[in-house]
PDB file of C-alpha atoms and ligand atoms in Angstrom:
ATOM      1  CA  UNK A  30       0.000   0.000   0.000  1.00  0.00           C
ATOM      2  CA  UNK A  31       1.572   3.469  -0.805  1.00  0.00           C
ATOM      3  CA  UNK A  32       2.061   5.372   2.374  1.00  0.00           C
ATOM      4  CA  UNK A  33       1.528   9.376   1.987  1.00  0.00           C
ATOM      5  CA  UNK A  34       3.693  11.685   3.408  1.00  0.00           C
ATOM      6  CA  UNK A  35       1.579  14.141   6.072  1.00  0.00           C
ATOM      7  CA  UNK A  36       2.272  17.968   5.255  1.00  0.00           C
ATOM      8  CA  UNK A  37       3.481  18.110   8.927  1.00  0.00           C
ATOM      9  CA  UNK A  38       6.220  15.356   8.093  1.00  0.00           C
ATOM     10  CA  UNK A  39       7.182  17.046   4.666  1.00  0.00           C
ATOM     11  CA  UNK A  40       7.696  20.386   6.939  1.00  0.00           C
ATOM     12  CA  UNK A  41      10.242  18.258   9.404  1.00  0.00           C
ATOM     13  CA  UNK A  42      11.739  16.713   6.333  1.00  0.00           C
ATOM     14  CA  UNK A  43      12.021  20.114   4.971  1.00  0.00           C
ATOM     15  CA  UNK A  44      13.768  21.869   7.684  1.00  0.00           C
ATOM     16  CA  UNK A  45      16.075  19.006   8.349  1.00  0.00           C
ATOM     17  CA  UNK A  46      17.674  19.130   4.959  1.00  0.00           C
ATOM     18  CA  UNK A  47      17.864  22.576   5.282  1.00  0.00           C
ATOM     19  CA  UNK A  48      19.986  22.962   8.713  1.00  0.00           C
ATOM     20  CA  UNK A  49      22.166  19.867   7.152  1.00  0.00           C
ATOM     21  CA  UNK A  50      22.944  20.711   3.972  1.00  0.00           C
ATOM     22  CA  UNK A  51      21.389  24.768   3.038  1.00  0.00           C
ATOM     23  CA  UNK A  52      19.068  22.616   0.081  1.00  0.00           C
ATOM     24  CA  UNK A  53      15.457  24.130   0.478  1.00  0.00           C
ATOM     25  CA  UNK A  54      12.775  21.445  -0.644  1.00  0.00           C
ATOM     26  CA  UNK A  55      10.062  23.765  -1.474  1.00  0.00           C
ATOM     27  CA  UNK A  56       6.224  22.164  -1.749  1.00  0.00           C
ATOM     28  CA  UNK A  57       6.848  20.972  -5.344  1.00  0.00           C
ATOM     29  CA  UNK A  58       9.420  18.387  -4.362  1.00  0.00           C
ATOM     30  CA  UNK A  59       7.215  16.479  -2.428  1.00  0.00           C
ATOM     31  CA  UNK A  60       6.671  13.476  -4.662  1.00  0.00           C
ATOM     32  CA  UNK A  61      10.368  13.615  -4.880  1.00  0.00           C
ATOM     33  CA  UNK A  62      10.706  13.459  -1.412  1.00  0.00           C
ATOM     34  CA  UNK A  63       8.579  10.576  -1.183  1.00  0.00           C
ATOM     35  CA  UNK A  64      10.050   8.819  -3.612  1.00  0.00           C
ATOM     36  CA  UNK A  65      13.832   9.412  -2.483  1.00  0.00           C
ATOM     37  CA  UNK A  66      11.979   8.380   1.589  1.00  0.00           C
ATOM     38  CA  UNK A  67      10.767   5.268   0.370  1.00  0.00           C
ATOM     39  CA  UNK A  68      13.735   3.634  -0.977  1.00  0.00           C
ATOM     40  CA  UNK A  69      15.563   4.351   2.427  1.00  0.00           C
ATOM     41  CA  UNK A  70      12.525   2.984   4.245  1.00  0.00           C
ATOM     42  CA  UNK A  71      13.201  -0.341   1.569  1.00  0.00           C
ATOM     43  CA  UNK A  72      16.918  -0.176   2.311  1.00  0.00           C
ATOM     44  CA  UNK A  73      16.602   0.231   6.118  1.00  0.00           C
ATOM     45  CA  UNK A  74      13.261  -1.510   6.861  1.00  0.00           C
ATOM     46  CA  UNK A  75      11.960   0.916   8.655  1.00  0.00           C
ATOM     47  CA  UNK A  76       7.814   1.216   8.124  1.00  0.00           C
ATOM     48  CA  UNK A  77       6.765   4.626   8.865  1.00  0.00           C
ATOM     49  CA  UNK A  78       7.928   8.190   7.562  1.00  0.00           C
ATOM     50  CA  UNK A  79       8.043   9.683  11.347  1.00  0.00           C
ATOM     51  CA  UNK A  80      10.265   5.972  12.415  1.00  0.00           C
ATOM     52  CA  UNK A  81      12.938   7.077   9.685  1.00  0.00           C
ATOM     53  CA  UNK A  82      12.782  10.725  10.870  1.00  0.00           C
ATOM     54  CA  UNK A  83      13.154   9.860  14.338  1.00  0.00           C
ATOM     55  CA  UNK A  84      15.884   7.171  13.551  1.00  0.00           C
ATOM     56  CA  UNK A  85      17.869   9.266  11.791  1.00  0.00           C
ATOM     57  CA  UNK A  86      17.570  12.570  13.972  1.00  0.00           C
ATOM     58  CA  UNK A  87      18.792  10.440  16.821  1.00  0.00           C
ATOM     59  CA  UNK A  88      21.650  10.376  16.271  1.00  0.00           C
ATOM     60  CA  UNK A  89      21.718   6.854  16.585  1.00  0.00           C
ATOM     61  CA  UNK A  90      22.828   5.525  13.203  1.00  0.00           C
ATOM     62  CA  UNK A  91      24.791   8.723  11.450  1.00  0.00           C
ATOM     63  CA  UNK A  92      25.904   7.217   8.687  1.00  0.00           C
ATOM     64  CA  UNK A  93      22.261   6.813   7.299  1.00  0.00           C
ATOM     65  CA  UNK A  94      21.473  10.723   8.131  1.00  0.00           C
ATOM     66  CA  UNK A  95      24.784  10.334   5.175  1.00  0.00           C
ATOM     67  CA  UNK A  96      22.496   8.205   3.276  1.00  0.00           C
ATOM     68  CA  UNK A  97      19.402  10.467   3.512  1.00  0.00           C
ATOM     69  CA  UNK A  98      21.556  13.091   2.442  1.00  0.00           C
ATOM     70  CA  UNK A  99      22.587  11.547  -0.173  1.00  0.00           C
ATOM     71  CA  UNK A 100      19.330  10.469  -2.101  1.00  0.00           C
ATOM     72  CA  UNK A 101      18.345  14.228  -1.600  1.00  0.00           C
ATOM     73  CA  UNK A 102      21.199  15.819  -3.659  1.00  0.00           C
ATOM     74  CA  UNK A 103      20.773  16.008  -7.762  1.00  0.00           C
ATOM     75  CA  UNK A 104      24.118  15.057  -9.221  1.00  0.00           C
ATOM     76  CA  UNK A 105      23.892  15.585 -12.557  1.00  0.00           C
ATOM     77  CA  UNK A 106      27.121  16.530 -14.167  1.00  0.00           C
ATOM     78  CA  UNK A 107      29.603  16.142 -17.497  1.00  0.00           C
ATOM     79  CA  UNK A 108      32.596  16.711 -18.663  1.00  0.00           C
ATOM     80  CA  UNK A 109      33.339  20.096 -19.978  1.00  0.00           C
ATOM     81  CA  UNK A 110      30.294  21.682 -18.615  1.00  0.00           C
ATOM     82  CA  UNK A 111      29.734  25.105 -19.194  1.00  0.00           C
ATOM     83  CA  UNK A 112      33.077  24.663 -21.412  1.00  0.00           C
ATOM     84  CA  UNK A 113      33.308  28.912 -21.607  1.00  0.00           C
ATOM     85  CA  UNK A 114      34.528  28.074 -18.021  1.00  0.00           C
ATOM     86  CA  UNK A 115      37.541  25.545 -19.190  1.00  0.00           C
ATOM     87  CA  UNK A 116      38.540  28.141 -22.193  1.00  0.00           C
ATOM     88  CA  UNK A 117      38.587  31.216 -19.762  1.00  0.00           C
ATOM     89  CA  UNK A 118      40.905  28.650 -17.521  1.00  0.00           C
ATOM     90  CA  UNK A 119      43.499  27.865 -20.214  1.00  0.00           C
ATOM     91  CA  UNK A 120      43.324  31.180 -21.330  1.00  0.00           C
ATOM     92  CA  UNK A 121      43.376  33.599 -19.399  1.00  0.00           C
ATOM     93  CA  UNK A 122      43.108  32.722 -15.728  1.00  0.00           C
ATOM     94  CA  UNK A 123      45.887  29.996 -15.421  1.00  0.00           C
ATOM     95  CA  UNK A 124      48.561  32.010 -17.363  1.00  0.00           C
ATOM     96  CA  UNK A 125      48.517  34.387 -15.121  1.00  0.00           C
ATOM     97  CA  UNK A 126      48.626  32.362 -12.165  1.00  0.00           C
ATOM     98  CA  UNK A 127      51.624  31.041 -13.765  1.00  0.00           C
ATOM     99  CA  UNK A 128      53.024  33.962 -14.593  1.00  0.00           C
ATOM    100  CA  UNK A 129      52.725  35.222 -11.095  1.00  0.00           C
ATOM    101  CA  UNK A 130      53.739  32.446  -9.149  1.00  0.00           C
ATOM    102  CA  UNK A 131      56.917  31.900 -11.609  1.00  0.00           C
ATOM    103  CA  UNK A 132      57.954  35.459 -10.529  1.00  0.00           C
ATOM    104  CA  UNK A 133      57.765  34.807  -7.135  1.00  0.00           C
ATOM    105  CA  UNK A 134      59.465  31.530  -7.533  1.00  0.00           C
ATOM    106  CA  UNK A 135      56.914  29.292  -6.321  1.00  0.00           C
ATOM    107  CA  UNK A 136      55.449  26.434  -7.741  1.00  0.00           C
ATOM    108  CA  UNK A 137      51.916  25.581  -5.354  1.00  0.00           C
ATOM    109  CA  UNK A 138      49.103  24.977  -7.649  1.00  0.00           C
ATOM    110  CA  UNK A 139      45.969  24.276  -5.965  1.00  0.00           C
ATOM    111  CA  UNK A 140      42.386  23.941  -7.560  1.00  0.00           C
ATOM    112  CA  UNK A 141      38.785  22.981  -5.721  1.00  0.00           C
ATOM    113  CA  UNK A 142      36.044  21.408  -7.301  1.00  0.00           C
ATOM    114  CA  UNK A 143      33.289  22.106  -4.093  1.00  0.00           C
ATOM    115  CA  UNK A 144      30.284  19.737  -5.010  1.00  0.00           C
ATOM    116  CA  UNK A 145      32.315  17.607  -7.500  1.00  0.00           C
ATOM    117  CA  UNK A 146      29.663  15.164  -7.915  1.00  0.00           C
ATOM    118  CA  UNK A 147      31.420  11.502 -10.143  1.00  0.00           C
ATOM    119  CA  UNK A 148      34.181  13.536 -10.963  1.00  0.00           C
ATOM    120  CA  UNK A 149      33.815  14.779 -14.259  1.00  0.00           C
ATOM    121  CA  UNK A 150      34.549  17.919 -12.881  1.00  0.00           C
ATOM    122  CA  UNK A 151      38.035  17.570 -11.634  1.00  0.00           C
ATOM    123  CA  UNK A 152      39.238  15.247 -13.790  1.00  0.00           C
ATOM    124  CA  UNK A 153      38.310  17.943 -16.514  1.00  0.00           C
ATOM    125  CA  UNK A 154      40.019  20.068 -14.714  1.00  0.00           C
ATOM    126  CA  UNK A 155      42.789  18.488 -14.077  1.00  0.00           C
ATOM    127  CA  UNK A 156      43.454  17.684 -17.510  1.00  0.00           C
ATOM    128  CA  UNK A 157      43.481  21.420 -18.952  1.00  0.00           C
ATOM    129  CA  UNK A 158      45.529  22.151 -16.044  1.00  0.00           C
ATOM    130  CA  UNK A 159      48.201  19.401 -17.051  1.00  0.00           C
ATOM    131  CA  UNK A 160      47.621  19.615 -20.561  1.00  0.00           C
ATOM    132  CA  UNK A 161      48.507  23.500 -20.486  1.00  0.00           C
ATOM    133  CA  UNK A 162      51.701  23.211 -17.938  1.00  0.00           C
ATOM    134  CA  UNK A 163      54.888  23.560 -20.098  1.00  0.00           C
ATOM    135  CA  UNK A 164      56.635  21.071 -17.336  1.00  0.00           C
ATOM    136  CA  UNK A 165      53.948  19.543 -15.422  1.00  0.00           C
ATOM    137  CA  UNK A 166      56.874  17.889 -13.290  1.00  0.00           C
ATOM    138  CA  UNK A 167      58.117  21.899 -12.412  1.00  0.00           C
ATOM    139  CA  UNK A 168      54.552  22.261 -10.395  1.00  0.00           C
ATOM    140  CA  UNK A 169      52.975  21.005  -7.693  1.00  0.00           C
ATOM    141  CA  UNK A 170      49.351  20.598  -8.825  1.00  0.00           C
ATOM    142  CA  UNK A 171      47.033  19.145  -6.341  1.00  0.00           C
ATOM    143  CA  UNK A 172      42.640  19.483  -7.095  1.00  0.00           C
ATOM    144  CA  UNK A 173      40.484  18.918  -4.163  1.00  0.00           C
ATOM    145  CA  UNK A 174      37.355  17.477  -5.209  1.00  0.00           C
ATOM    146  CA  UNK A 175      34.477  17.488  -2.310  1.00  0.00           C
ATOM    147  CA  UNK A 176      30.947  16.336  -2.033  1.00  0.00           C
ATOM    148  CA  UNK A 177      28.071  15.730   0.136  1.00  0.00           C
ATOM    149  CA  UNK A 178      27.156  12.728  -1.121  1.00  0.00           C
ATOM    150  CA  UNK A 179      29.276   9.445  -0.422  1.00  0.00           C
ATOM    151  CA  UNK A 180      27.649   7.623  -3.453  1.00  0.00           C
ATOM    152  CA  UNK A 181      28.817   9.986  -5.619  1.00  0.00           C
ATOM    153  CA  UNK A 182      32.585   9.989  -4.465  1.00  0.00           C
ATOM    154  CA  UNK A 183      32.582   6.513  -4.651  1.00  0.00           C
ATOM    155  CA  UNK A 184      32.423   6.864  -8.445  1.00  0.00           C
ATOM    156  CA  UNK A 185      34.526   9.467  -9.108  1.00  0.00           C
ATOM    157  CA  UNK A 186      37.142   7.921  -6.875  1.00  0.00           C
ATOM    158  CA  UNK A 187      36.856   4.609  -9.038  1.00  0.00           C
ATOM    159  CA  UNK A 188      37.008   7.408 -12.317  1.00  0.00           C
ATOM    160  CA  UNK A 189      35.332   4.854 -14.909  1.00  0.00           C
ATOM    161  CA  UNK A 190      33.055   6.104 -17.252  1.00  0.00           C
ATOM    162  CA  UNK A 191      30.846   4.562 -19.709  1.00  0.00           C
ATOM    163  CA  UNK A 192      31.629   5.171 -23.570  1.00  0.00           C
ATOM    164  CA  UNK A 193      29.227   7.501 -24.319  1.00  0.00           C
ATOM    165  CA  UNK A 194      30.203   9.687 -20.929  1.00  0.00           C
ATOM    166  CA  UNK A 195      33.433  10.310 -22.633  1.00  0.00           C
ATOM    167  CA  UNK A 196      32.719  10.978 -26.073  1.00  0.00           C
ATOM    168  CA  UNK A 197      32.768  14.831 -26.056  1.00  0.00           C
ATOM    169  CA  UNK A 198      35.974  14.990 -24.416  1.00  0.00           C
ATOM    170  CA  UNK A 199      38.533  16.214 -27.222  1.00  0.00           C
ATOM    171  CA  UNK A 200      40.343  13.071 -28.637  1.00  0.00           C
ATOM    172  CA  UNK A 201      43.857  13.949 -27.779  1.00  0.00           C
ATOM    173  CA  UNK A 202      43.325  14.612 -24.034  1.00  0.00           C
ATOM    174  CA  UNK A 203      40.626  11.162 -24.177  1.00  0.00           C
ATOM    175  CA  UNK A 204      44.037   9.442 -25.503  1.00  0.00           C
ATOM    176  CA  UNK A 205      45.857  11.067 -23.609  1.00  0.00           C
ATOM    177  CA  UNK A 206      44.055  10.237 -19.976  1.00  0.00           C
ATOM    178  CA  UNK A 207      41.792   7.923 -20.361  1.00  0.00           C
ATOM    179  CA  UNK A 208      42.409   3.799 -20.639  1.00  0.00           C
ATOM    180  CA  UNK A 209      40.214   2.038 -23.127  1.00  0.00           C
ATOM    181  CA  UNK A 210      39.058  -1.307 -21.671  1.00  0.00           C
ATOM    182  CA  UNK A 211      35.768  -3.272 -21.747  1.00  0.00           C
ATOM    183  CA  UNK A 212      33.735  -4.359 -18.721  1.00  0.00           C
ATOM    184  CA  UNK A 213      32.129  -7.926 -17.820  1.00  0.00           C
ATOM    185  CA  UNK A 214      28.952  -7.465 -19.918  1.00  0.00           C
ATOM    186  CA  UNK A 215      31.017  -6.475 -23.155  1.00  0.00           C
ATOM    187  CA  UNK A 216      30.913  -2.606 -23.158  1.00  0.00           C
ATOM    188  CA  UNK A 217      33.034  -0.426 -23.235  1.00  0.00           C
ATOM    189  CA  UNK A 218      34.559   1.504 -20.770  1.00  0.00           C
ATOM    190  CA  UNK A 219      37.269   4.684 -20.167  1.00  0.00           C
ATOM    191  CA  UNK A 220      39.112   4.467 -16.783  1.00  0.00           C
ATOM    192  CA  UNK A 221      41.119   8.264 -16.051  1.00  0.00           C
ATOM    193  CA  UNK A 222      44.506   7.612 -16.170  1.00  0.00           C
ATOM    194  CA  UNK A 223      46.208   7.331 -13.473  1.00  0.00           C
ATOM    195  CA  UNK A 224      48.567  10.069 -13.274  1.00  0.00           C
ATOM    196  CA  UNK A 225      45.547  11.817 -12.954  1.00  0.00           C
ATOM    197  CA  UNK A 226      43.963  10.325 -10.417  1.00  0.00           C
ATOM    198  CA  UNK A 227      47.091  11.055  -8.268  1.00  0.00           C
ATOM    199  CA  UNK A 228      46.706  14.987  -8.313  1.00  0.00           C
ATOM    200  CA  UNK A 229      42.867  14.512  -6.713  1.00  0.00           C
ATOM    201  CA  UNK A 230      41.729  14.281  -3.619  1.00  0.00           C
ATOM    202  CA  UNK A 231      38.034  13.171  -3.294  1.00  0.00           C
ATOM    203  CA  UNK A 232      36.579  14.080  -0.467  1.00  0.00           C
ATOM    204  CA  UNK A 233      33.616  13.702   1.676  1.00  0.00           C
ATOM    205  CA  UNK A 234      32.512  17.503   2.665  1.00  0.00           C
ATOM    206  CA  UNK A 235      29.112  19.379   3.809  1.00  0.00           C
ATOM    207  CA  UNK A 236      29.596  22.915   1.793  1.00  0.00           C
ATOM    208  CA  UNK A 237      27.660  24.055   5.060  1.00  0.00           C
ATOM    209  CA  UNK A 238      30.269  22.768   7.884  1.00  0.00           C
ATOM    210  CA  UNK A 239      33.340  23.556   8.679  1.00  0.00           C
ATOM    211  CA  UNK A 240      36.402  22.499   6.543  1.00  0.00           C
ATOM    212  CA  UNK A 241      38.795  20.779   7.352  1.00  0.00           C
ATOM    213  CA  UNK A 242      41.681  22.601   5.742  1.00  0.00           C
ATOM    214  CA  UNK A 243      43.407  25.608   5.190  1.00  0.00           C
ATOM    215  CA  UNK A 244      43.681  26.407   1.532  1.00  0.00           C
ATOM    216  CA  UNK A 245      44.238  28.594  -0.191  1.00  0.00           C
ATOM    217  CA  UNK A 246      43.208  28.075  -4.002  1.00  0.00           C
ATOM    218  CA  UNK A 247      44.238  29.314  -6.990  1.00  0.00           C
ATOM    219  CA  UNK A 248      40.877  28.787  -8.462  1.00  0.00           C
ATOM    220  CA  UNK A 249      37.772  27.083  -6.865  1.00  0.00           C
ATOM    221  CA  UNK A 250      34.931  25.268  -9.293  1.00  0.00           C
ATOM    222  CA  UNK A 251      31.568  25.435  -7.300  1.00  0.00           C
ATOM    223  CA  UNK A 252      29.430  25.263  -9.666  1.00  0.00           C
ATOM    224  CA  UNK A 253      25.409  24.335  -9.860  1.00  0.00           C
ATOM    225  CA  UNK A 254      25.362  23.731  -6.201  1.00  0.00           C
ATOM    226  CA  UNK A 255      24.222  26.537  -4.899  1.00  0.00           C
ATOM    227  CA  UNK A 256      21.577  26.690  -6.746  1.00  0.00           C
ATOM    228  CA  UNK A 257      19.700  24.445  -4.067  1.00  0.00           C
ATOM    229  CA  UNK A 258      20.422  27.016  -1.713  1.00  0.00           C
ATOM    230  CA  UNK A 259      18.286  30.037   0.043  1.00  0.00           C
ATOM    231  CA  UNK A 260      19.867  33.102  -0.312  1.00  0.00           C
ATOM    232  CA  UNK A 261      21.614  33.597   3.180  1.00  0.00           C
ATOM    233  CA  UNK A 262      23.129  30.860   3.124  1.00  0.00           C
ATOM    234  CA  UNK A 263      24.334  31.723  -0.596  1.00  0.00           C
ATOM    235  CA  UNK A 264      25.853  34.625   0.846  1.00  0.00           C
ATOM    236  CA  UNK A 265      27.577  32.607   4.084  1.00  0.00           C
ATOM    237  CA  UNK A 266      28.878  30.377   2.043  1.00  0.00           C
ATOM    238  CA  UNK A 267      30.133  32.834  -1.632  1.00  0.00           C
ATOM    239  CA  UNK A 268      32.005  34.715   1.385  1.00  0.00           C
ATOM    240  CA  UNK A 269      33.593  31.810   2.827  1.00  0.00           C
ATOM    241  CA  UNK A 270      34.931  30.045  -0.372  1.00  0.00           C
ATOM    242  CA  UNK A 271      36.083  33.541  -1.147  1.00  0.00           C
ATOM    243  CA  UNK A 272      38.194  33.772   1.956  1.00  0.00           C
ATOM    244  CA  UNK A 273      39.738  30.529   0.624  1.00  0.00           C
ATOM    245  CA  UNK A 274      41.168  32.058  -2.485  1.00  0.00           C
ATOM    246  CA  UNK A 275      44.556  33.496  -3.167  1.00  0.00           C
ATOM    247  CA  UNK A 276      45.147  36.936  -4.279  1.00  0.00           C
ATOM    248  CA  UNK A 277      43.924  37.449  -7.614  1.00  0.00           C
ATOM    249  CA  UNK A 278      42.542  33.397  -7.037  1.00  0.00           C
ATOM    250  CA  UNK A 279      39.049  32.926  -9.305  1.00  0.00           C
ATOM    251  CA  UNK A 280      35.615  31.471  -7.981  1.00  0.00           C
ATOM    252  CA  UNK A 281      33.655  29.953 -10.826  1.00  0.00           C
ATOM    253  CA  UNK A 282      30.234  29.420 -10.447  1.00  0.00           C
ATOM    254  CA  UNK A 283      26.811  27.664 -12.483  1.00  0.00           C
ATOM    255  CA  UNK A 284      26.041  30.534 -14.960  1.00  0.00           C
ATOM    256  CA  UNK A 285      22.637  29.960 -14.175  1.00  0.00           C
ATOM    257  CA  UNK A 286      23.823  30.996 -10.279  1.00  0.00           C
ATOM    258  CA  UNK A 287      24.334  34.575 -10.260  1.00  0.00           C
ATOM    259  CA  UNK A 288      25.700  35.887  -7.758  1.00  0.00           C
ATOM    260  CA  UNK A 289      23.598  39.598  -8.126  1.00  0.00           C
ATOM    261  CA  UNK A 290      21.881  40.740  -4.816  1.00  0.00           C
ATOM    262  CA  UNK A 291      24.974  38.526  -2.694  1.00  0.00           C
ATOM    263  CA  UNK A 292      27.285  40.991  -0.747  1.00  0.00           C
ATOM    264  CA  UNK A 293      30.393  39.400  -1.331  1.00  0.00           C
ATOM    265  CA  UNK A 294      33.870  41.160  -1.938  1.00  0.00           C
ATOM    266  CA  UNK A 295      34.745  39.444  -4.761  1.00  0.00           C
ATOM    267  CA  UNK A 296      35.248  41.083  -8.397  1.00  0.00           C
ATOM    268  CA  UNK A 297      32.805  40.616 -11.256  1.00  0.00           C
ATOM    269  CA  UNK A 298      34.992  39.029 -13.954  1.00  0.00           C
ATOM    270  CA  UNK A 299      32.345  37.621 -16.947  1.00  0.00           C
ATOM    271  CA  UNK A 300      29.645  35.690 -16.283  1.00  0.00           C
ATOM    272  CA  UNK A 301      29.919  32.828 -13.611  1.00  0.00           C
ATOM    273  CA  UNK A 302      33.314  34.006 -13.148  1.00  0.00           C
ATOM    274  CA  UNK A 303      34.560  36.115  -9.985  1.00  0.00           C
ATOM    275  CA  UNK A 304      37.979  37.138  -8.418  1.00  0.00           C
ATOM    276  CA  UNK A 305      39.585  37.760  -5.220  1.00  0.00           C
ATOM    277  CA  UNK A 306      41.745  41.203  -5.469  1.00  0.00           C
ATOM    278  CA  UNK A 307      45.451  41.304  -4.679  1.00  0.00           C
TER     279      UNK A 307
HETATM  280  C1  SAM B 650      24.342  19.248  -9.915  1.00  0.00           C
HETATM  281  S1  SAM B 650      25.811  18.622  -9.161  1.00  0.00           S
HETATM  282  C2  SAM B 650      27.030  19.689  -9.899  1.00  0.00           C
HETATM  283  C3  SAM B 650      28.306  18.975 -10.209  1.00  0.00           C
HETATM  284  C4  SAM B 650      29.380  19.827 -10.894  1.00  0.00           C
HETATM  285  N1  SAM B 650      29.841  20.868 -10.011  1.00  0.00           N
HETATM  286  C5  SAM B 650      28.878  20.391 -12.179  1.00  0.00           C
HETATM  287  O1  SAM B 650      28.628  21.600 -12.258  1.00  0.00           O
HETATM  288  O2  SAM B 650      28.705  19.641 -13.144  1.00  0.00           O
HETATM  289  C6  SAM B 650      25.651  19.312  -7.506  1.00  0.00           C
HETATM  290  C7  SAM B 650      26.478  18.556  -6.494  1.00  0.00           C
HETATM  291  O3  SAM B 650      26.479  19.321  -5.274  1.00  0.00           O
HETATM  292  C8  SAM B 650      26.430  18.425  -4.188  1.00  0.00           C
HETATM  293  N2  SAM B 650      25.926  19.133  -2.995  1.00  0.00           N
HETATM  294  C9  SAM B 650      24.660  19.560  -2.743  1.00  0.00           C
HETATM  295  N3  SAM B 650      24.597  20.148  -1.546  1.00  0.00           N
HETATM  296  C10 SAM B 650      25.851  20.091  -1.019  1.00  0.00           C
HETATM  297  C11 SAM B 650      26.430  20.542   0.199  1.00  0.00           C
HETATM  298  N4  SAM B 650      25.693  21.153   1.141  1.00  0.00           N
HETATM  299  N5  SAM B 650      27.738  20.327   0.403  1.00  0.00           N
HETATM  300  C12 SAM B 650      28.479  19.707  -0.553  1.00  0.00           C
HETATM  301  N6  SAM B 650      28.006  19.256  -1.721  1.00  0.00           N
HETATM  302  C13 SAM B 650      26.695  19.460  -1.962  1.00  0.00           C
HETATM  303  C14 SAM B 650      25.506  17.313  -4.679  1.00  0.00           C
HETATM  304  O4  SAM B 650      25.701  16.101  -3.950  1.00  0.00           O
HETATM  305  C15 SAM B 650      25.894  17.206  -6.147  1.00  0.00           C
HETATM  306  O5  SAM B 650      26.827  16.174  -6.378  1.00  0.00           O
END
């Protein structure tokens, strides 16, 4: 028998993925609610909507508040999204990094892709990045790839992609980075290369909690994520990934996510594209 969701529960629901993750499920996303709540209630065996609320604000079982989490967040991703942002990269942004850090005589490179989802992010990034160092041995490159969601990191950190998933990547850096194989049921398959995989690190991160590190970045990638978000906590969190940038370090973001009506004191650049000053 389908079970239906009481307004009252959809409100708790609601709130609770606000305050854990900033994502606000407005009325309209009930039925995807439901549908996310009743695989976990499958997975968990757990009969009632108000059992798996209580169970997992409990505290009693955290790694399935992880799960919840999880089967909330829309992952969707490619590689080369929003390619403007990989040309303005090559182009413009990381020559001048280079430039600047070669005068000074240092050789940090450090990149963030916040909300990374399987990877297709990073790993694009990474392989501009590479693919435009003169001596990639001369730098230390490192990309930080973080996500909410633990299902998603799992397949970015195993970086194999079906056929099609790779098929608008240019051909020389799909050569170049990925290996050709086929899988058990006869298809075929790209696995990232992996002296790529070396310069990322996935990890497991709530945009909306502290982190963990120090930074800074030369450029961060956060991009369609905030889009979930309410405007406040937009603004919290535009001003904390700016604090994380170098001088003259670059935030891109979704260019459907302006960043108009945000107080933030970061430097309009082209669209989706901001900058710390120096
Ligand atoms: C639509 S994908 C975007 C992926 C990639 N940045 C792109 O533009 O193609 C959004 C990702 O943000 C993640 N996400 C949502 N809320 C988050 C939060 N509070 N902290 C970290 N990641 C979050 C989701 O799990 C999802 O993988």
């Amino acid at each position: 028998m389908d079970r239906i969701l009481a307004e009252r529960l959809f409100v708790q629901f609601s709130q609770l993925v606000y305050q854990q993750c900033g994502i606000r499920l407005h009325e309209g996303k009930k039925a995807l609610l439901q549908a996310r709540l009743n695989k976990r209630l499958r997975a968990t065996g757990i009969s009632s909507y108000e059992d798996y609320y209580h169970h997992i604000t409990s505290g009693e079982n955290p790694p399935e508040m992880v799960h919840f989490l999880d089967s909330i967040s829309t992952n969707l991703t490619y590689f080369f999204r929003e390619s403007q942002h990989f040309e303005f990269l090559e182009n413009i942004a990381l020559p001048g990094i280079l430039d600047r850090k070669s005068k000074r005589g240092e050789n940090r490179l450090r990149f963030w892709s916040a909300g990374c989802s399987t990877g297709e992010e990073p790993y694009g990034l990474a392989m501009s990045i590479l693919s435009h160092l003169d001596d990639p041995r001369k730098w230390d490159l490192r990309i930080l790839a973080t996500d909410i969601s633990t299902r998603v990191l799992d397949v970015a950190c195993r970086g194999v992609y079906a056929a099609d998933k790779v098929k608008k990547i240019p051909p020389q850096l799909r050569h170049g980075y990925f290996i050709r194989r086929g899988n058990r049921n006869g298809e075929e398959e790209y696995e990232v290369a992996t002296n790529l995989k070396q310069i990322i690190s996935f990890r497991r991160l709530n945009l909306n909690d502290n982190y963990p590190f120090k930074g800074p970045f030369d450029c961060i990638f956060c991009r369609n994520v905030m889009i979930y978000f309410d405007k406040k906590t937009q603004e919290t969190l535009v001003n904390r990934l700016a604090s994380y940038l170098t001088q003259g370090g670059y935030l891109f973001v979704g260019h459907s996510e302006s960043l108009t009506g945000l107080s933030h004191p970061l430097t309009y650049v082209k669209p989706a594209v901001y900058q710390r000053g120096y």
